[in-house]
CSV table of C-alpha atoms and ligand atoms in Angstrom, one decimal:
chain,number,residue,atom,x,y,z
E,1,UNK,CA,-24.5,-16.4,-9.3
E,2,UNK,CA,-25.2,-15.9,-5.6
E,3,UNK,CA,-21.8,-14.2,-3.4
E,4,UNK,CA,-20.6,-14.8,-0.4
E,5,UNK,CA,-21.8,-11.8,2.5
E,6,UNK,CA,-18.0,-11.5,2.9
E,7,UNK,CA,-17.2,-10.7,-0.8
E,8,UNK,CA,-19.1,-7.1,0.1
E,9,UNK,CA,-16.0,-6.4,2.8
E,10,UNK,CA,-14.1,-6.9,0.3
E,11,UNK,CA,-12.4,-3.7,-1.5
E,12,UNK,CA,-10.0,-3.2,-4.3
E,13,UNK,CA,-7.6,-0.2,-3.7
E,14,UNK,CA,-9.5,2.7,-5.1
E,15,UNK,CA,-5.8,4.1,-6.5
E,16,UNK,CA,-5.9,1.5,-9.1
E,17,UNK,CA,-9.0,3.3,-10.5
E,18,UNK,CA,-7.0,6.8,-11.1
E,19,UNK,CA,-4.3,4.4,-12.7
E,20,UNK,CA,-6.5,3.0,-14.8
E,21,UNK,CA,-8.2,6.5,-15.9
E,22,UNK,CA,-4.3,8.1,-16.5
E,23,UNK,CA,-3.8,5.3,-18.7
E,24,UNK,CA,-7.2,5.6,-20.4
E,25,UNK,CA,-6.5,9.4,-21.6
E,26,UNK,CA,-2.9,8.6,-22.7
E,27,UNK,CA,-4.3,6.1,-25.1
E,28,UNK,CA,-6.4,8.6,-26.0
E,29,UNK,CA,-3.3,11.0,-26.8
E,30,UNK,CA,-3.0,12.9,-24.1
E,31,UNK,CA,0.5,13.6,-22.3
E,32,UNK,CA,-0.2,12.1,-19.0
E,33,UNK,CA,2.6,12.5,-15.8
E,34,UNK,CA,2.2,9.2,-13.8
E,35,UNK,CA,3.1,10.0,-9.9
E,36,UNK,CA,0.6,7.4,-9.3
E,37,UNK,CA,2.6,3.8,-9.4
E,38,UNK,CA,3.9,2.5,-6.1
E,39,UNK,CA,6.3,0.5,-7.8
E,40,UNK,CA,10.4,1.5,-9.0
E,41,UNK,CA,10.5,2.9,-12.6
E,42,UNK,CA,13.7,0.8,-13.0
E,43,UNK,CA,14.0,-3.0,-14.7
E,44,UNK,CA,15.2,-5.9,-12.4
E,45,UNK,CA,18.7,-6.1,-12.2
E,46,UNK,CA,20.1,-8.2,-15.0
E,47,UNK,CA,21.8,-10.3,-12.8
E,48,UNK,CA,18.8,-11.2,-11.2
E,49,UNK,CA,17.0,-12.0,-14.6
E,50,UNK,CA,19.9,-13.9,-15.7
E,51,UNK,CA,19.5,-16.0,-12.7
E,52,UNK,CA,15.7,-16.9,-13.3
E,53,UNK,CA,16.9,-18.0,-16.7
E,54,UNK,CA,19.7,-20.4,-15.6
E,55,UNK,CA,17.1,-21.5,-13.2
E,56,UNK,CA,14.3,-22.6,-15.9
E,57,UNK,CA,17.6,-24.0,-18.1
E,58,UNK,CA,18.3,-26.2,-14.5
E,59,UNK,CA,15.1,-27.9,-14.7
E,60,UNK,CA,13.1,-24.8,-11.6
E,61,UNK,CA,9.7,-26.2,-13.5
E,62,UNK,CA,8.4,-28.1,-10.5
E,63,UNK,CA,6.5,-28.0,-7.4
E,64,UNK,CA,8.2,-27.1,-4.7
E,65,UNK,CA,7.4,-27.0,-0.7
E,66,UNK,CA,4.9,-24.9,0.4
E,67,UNK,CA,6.6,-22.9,2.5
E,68,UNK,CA,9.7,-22.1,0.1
E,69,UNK,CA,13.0,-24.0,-1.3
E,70,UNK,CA,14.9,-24.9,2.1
E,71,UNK,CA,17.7,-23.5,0.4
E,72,UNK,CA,16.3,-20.1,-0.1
E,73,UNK,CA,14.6,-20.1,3.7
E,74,UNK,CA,18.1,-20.6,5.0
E,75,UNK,CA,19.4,-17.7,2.8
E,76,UNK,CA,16.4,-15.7,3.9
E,77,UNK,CA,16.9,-16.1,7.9
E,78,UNK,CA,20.6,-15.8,7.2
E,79,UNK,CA,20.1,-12.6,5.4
E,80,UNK,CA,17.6,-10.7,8.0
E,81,UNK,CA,20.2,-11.8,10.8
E,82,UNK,CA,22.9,-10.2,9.4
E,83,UNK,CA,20.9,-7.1,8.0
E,84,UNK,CA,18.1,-6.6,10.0
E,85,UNK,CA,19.4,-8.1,13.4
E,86,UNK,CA,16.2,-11.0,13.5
E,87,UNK,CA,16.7,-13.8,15.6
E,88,UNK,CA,15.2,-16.4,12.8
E,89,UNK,CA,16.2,-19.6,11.5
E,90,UNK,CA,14.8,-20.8,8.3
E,91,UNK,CA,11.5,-22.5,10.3
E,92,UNK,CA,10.2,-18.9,11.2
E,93,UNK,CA,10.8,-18.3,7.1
E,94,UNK,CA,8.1,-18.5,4.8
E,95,UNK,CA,7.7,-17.8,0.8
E,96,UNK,CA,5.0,-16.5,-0.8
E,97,UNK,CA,4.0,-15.2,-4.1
E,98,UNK,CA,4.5,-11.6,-2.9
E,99,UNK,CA,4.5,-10.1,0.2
E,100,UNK,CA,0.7,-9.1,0.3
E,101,UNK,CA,-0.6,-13.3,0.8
E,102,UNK,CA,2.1,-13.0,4.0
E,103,UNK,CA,-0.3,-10.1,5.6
E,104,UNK,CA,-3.7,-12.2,4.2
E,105,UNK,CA,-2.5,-15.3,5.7
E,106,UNK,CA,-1.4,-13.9,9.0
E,107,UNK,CA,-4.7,-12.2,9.4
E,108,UNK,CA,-6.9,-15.2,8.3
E,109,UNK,CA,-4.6,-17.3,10.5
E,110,UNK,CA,-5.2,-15.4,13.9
E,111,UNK,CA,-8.5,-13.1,13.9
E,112,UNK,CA,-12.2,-14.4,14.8
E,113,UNK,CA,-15.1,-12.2,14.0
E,114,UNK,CA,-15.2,-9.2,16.4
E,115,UNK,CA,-11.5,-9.2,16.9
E,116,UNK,CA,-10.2,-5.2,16.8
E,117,UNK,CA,-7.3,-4.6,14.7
E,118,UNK,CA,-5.1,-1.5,15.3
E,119,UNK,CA,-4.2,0.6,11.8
E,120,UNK,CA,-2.3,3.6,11.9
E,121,UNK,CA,-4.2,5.3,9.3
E,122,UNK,CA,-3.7,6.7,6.8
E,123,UNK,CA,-2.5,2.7,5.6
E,124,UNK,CA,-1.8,1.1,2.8
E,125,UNK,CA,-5.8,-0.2,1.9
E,126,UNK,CA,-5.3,-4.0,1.7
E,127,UNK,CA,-5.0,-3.7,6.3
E,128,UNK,CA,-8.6,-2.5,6.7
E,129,UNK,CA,-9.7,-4.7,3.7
E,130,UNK,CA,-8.7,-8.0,4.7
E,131,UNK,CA,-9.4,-7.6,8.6
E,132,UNK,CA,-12.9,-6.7,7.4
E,133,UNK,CA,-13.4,-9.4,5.2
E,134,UNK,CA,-12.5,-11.8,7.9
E,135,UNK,CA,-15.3,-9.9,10.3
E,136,UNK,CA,-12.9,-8.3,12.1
E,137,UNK,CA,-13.6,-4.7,13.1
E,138,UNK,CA,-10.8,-2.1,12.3
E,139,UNK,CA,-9.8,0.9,14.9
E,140,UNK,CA,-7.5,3.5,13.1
E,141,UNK,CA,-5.6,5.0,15.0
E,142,UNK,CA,-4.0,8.7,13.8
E,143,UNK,CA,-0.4,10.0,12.5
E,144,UNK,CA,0.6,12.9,13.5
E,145,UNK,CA,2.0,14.8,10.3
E,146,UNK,CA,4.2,17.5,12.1
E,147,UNK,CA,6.3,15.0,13.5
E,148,UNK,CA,7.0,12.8,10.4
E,149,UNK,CA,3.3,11.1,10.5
E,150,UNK,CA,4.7,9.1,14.2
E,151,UNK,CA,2.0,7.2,15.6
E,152,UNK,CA,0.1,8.9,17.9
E,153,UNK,CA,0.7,7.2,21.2
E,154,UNK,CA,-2.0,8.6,23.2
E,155,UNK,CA,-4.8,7.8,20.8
E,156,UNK,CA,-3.5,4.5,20.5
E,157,UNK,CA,-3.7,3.9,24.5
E,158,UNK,CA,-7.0,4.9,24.5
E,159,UNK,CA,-8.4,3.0,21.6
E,160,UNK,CA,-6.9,-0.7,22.7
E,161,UNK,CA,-9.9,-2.9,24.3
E,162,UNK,CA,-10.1,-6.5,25.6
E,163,UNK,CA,-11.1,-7.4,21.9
E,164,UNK,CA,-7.5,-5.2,20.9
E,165,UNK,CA,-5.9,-8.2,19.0
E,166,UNK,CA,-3.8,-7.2,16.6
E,167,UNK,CA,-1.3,-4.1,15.2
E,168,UNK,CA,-0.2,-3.8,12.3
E,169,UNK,CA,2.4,-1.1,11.3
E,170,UNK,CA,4.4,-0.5,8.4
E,171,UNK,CA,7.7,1.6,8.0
E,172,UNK,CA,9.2,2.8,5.9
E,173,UNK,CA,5.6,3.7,5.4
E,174,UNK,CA,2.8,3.7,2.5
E,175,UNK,CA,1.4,6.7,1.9
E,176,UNK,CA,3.4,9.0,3.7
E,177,UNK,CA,6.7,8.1,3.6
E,178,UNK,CA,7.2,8.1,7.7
E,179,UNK,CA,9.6,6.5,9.3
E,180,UNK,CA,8.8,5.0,13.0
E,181,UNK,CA,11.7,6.2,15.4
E,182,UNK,CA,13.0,4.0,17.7
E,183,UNK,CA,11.9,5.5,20.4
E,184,UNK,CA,8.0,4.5,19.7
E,185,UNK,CA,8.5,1.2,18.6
E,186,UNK,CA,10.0,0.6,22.4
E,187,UNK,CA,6.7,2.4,23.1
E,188,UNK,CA,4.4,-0.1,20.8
E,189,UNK,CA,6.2,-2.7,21.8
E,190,UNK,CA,5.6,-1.9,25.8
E,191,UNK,CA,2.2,-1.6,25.1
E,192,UNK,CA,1.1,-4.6,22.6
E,193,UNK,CA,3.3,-7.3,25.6
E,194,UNK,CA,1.3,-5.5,28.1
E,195,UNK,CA,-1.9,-6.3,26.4
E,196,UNK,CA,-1.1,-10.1,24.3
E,197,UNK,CA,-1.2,-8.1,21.1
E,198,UNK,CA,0.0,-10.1,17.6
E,199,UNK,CA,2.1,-7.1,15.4
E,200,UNK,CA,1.8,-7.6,11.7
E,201,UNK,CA,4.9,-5.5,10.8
E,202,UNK,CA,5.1,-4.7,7.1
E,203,UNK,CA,8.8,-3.7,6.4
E,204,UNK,CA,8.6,-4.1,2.4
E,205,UNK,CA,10.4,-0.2,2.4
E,206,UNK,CA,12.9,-1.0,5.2
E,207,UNK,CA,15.8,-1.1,2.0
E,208,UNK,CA,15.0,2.5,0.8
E,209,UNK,CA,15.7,4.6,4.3
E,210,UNK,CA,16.8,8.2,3.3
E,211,UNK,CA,17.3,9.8,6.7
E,212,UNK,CA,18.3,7.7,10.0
E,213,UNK,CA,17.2,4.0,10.8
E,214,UNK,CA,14.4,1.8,10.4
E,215,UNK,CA,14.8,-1.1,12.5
E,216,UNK,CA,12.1,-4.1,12.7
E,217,UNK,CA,10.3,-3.7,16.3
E,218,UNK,CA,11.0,-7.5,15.9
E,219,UNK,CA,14.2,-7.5,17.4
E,220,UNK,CA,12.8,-5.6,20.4
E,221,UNK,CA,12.8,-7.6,24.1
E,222,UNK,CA,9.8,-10.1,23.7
E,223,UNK,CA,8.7,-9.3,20.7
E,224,UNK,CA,10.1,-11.8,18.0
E,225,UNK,CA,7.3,-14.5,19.6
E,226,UNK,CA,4.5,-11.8,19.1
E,227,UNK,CA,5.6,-10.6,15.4
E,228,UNK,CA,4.9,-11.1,11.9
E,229,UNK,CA,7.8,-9.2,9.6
E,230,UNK,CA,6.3,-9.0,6.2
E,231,UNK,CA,8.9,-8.6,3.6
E,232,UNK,CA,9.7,-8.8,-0.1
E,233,UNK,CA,11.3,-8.2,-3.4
E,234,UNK,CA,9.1,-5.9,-5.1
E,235,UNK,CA,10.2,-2.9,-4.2
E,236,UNK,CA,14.1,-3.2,-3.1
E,237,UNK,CA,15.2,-5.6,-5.7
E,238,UNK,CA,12.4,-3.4,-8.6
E,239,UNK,CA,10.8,-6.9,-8.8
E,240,UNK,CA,6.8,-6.4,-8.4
E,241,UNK,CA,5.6,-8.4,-11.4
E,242,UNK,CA,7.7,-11.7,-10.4
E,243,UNK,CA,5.7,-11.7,-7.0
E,244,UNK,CA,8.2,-12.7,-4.7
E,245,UNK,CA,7.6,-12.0,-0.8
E,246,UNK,CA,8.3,-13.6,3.0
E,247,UNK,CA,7.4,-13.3,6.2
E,248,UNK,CA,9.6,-13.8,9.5
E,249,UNK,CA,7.2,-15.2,12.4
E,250,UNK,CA,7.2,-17.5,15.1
E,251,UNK,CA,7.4,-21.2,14.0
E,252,UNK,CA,3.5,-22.2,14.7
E,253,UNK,CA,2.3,-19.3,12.6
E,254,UNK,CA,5.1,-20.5,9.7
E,255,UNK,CA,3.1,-24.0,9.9
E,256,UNK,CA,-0.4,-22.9,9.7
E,257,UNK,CA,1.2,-20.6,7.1
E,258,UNK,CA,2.4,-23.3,4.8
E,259,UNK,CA,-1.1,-25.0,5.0
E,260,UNK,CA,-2.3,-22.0,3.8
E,261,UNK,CA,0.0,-22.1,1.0
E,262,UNK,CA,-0.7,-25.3,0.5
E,263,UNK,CA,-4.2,-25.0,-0.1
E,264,UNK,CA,-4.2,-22.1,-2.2
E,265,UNK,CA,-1.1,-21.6,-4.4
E,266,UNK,CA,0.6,-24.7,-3.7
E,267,UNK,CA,3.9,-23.0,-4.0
E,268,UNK,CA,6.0,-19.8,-4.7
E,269,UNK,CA,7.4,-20.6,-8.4
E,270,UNK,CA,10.8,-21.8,-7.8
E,271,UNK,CA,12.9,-20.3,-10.3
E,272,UNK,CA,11.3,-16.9,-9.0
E,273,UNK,CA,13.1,-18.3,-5.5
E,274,UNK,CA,16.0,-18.9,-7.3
E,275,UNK,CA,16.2,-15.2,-9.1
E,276,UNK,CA,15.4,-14.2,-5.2
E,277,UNK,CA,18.4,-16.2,-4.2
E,278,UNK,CA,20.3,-14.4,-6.8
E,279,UNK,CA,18.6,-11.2,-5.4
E,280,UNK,CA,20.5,-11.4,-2.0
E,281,UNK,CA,23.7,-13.2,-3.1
E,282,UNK,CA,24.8,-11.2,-6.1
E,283,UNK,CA,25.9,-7.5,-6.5
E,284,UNK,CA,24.1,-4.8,-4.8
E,285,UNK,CA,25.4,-1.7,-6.3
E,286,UNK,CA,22.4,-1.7,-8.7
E,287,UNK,CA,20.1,-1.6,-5.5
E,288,UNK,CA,22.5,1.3,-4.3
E,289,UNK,CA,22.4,3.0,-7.2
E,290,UNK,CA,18.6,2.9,-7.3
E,291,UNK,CA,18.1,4.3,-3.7
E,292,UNK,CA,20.7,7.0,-4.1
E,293,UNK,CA,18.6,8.1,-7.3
E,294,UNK,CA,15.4,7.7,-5.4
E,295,UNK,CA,17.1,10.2,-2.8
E,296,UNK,CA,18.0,12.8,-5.5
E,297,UNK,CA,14.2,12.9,-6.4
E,298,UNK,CA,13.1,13.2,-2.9
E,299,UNK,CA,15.1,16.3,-2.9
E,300,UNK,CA,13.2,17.4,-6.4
E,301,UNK,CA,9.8,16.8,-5.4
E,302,UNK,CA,10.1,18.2,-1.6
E,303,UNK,CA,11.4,21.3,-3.0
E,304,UNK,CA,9.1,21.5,-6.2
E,305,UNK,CA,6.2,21.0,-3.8
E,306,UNK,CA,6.7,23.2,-1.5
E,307,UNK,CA,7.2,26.3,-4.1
E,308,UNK,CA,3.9,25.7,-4.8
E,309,UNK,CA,1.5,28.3,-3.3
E,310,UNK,CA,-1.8,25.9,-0.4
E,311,UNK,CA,1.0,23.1,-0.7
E,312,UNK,CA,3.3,21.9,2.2
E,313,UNK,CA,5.3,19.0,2.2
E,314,UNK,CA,8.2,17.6,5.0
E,315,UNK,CA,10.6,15.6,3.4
E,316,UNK,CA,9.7,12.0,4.1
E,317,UNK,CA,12.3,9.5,5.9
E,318,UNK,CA,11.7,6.3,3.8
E,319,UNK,CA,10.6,4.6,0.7
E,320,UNK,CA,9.1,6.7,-2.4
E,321,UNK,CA,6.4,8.5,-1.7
E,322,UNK,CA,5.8,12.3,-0.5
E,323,UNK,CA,2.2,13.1,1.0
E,324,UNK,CA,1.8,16.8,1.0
E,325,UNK,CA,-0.6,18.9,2.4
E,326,UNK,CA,-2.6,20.4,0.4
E,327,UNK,CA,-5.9,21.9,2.5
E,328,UNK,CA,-4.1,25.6,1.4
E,329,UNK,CA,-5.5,24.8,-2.1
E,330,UNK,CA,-9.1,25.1,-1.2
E,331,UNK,CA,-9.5,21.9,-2.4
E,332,UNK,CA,-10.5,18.3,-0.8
E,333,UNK,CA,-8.5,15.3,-1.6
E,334,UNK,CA,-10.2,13.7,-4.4
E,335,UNK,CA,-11.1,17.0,-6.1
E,336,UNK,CA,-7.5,18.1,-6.6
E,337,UNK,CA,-6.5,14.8,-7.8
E,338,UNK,CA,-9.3,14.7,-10.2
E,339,UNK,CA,-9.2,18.1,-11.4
E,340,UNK,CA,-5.3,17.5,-12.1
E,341,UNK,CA,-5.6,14.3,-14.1
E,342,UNK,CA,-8.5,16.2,-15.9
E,343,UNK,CA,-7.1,19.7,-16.5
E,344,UNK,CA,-3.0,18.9,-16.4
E,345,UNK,CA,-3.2,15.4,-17.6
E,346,UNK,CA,-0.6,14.5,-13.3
E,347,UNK,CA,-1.5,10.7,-11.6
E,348,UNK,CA,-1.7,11.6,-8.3
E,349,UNK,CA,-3.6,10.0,-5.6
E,350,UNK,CA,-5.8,10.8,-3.4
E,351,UNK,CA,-4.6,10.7,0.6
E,352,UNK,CA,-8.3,9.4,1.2
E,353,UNK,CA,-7.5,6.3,-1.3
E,354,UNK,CA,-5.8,5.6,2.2
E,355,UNK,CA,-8.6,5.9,4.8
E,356,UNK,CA,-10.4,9.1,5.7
E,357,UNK,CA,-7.6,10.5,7.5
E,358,UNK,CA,-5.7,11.1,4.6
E,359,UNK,CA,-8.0,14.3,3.8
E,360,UNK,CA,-6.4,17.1,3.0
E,361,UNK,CA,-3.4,15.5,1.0
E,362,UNK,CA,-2.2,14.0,-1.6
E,363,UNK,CA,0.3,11.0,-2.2
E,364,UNK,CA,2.6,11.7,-5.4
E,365,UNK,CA,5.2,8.6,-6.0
E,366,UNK,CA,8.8,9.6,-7.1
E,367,UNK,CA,9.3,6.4,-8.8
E,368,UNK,CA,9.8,8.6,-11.9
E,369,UNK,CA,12.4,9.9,-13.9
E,370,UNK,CA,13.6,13.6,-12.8
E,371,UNK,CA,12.6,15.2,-16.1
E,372,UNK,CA,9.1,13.8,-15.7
E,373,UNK,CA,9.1,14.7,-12.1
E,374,UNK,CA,9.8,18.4,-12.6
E,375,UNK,CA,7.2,18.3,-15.8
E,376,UNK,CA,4.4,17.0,-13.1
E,377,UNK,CA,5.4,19.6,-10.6
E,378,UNK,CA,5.2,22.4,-13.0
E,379,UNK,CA,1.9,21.6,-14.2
E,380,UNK,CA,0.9,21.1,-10.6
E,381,UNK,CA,2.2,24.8,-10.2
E,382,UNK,CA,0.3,26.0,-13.2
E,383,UNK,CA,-3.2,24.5,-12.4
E,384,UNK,CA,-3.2,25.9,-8.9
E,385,UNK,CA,-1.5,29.2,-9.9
E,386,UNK,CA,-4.7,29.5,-12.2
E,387,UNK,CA,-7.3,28.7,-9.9
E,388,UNK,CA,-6.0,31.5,-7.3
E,389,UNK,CA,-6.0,34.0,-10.0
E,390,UNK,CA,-9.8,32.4,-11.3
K,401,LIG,C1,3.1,-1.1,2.4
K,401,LIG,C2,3.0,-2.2,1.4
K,401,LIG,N1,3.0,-3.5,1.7
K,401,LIG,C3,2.9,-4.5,0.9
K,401,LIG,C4,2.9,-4.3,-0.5
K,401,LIG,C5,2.7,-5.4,-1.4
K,401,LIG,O1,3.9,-5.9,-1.9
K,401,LIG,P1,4.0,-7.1,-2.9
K,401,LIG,O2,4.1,-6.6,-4.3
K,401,LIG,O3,5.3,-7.8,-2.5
K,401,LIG,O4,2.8,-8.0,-2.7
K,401,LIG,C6,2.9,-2.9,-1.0
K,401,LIG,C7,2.9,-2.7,-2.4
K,401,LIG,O5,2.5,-1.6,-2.8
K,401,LIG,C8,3.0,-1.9,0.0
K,401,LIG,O6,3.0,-0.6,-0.4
């Protein structure tokens, strides 16, 4: 079989293959500490499985509109109003099968080949992969680690062209847990008016905020007709296998959107809407409880880390991930991760499973218990403490 030239731009998160080689040793019988997984260690609240249930029993076994159940668009808009302060109506709404065809779409829906798309990098890898698979040319553009991985303002100025057409930015933020303050999205949004840019703004981590705010540049002066908020269950309602996601964009987008859908999946499943429904209606001291907890192991793993001698780590603002430094080790990115998979039998990833410019750290995901996060830690402490003394 002959491929596609595109299917080469193509790339599979290189995370998934440290996954893969954890899992691999522990079925071989080794103890293995996974602080790989971006996704919560808890189950779906029952509530919210009950609901998917009642739906299949209600007769949620058909097609629905491409777009989503009007019903659960409504919901949706009504929500992010209330929460989020988005000026949406349920036309801007759209369902999909998890939040990541809402950031595929709206990239195949507005770039031509040649069109530059601005990452702050490190990024979560599916950005760069899609904009390059659609012959668009990426243009990272740094954090800046000592002040909570902000986007660097300057760089960004001088890296936007007349082919500039797109940013996309993401906070809470994947790897490093940063949070954007408000201050530079009034900045980002300044600049991407001034020069017609579209802003892809991923916001899946905007429920797990541990210090301050993380409000959605969306709601910024001019900005709700120039951005895409991409949004989900997965991670707030601990829902990733269901695949339930949205996005909130201006109503042209939402219709070339649903012909997307249309042509490709047809339709989100609907009694997954209808859990999703439940999701937002019902109870959300579960969701509490779960952000509280992942709060508590922030504290662990901050802490833990920085005991340990060539490691530094700030504690990050939002979702569940900590991205220490670790250039004090001696040791590049990949080498550290490999070695401790190898030697301690830790998942930890890479920072350059997130673009080059996550050299010189690691990401290690707190979506695990506190016994198993102190057991990772130590062994982390116990590998380096023998390779100083080696
Ligand atoms: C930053 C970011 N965006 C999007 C997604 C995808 O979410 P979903 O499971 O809803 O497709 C993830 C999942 O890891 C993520 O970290």
């Amino acid at each position: 079989m002959r491929f596609a030239e595109r299917m080469g731009r193509l790339s599979t998160a290189a995370s998934f293959d440290m996954l893969a080689r954890g899992k691999a040793l522990e079925a071989a019988g080794r103890s293995i500490i996974h602080l790989g997984i971006g996704e919560p260690d808890f189950d779906t609240p029952s509530f919210i499985r009950r609901a998917a249930d009642a739906a299949l029993a209600a007769g949620y076994t058909h097609y629905g509109p491409a777009a989503g159940l009007p019903e659960f668009r409504k919901l949706i808009a009504d929500t992010w109003r209330a929460r989020r302060g988005l000026a949406c109506e349920p036309a801007n709404v759209v369902v999909t099968p998890g939040a990541k065809p809402i950031l595929f779409f709206a990239m195949l829906a507005t770039l031509e080949a040649g069109d530059e798309v601005l990452i702050p990098s490190p990024a979560f890898p599916t950005y760069a992969s899609v904009a390059q698979f659609l012959g668009a040319r990426v243009v990272p553009v740094p954090l800046v680690a000592e002040r909570g991985f902000d986007v660097d303002l300057a760089a960004l100025r001088q890296r936007i062209t007349p082919r500039s057409r797109m940013l996309i930015l993401n906070s809470p933020h994947n790897p490093t847990g940063g949070v954007l303050p408000r201050a530079t999205l009034e900045a980002l949004a300044e600049l991407t008016r001034r020069n017609d840019l579209i802003v892809v703004s991923d916001e899946i981590y905007a429920g797990m905020v541990h210090e301050g705010e993380s409000p959605s540049i969306a709601t910024l002066p001019g900005m709700v007709e120039r951005t895409v908020v991409v949004d989900g269950f997965s991670k707030t309602y601990a829902m990733t296998g269901w695949r339930l996601g949205f996005g909130i964009m201006p109503e042209p987008l939402a219709r070339h959107m649903a012909a997307l859908m249309n042509n490709s999946n047809s339709c989100t499943a609907t009694f997954v809407q209808k859990a999703g429904e439940a999701a937002l209606t019902g109870p959300q001291d579960e969701v509490m409880a779960m952000v509280a907890e992942f709060r508590a192991r922030r504290e662990v793993v901050v802490a833990g880390l920085n005991a340990i001698p060539g490691v530094h780590c700030s504690p990050p603002a939002g979702a569940f991930y900590a991205f220490p430094r670790i250039l004090g080790t001696g040791l590049r990115s990949e080498e550290l991760a490999d070695q401790l998979l190898e030697e301690s039998g830790v998942v930890t990833l890479p920072g350059t499973g997130f673009g080059a410019e996550g050299e010189g750290h690691l990401r290690l995901s707190y979506a695990n218990s506190r016994e198993n996060l102190r057991e990772g830690l130590a062994r982390i402490q116990e590998f380096l403490a023998a390779r100083v003394r080696a």
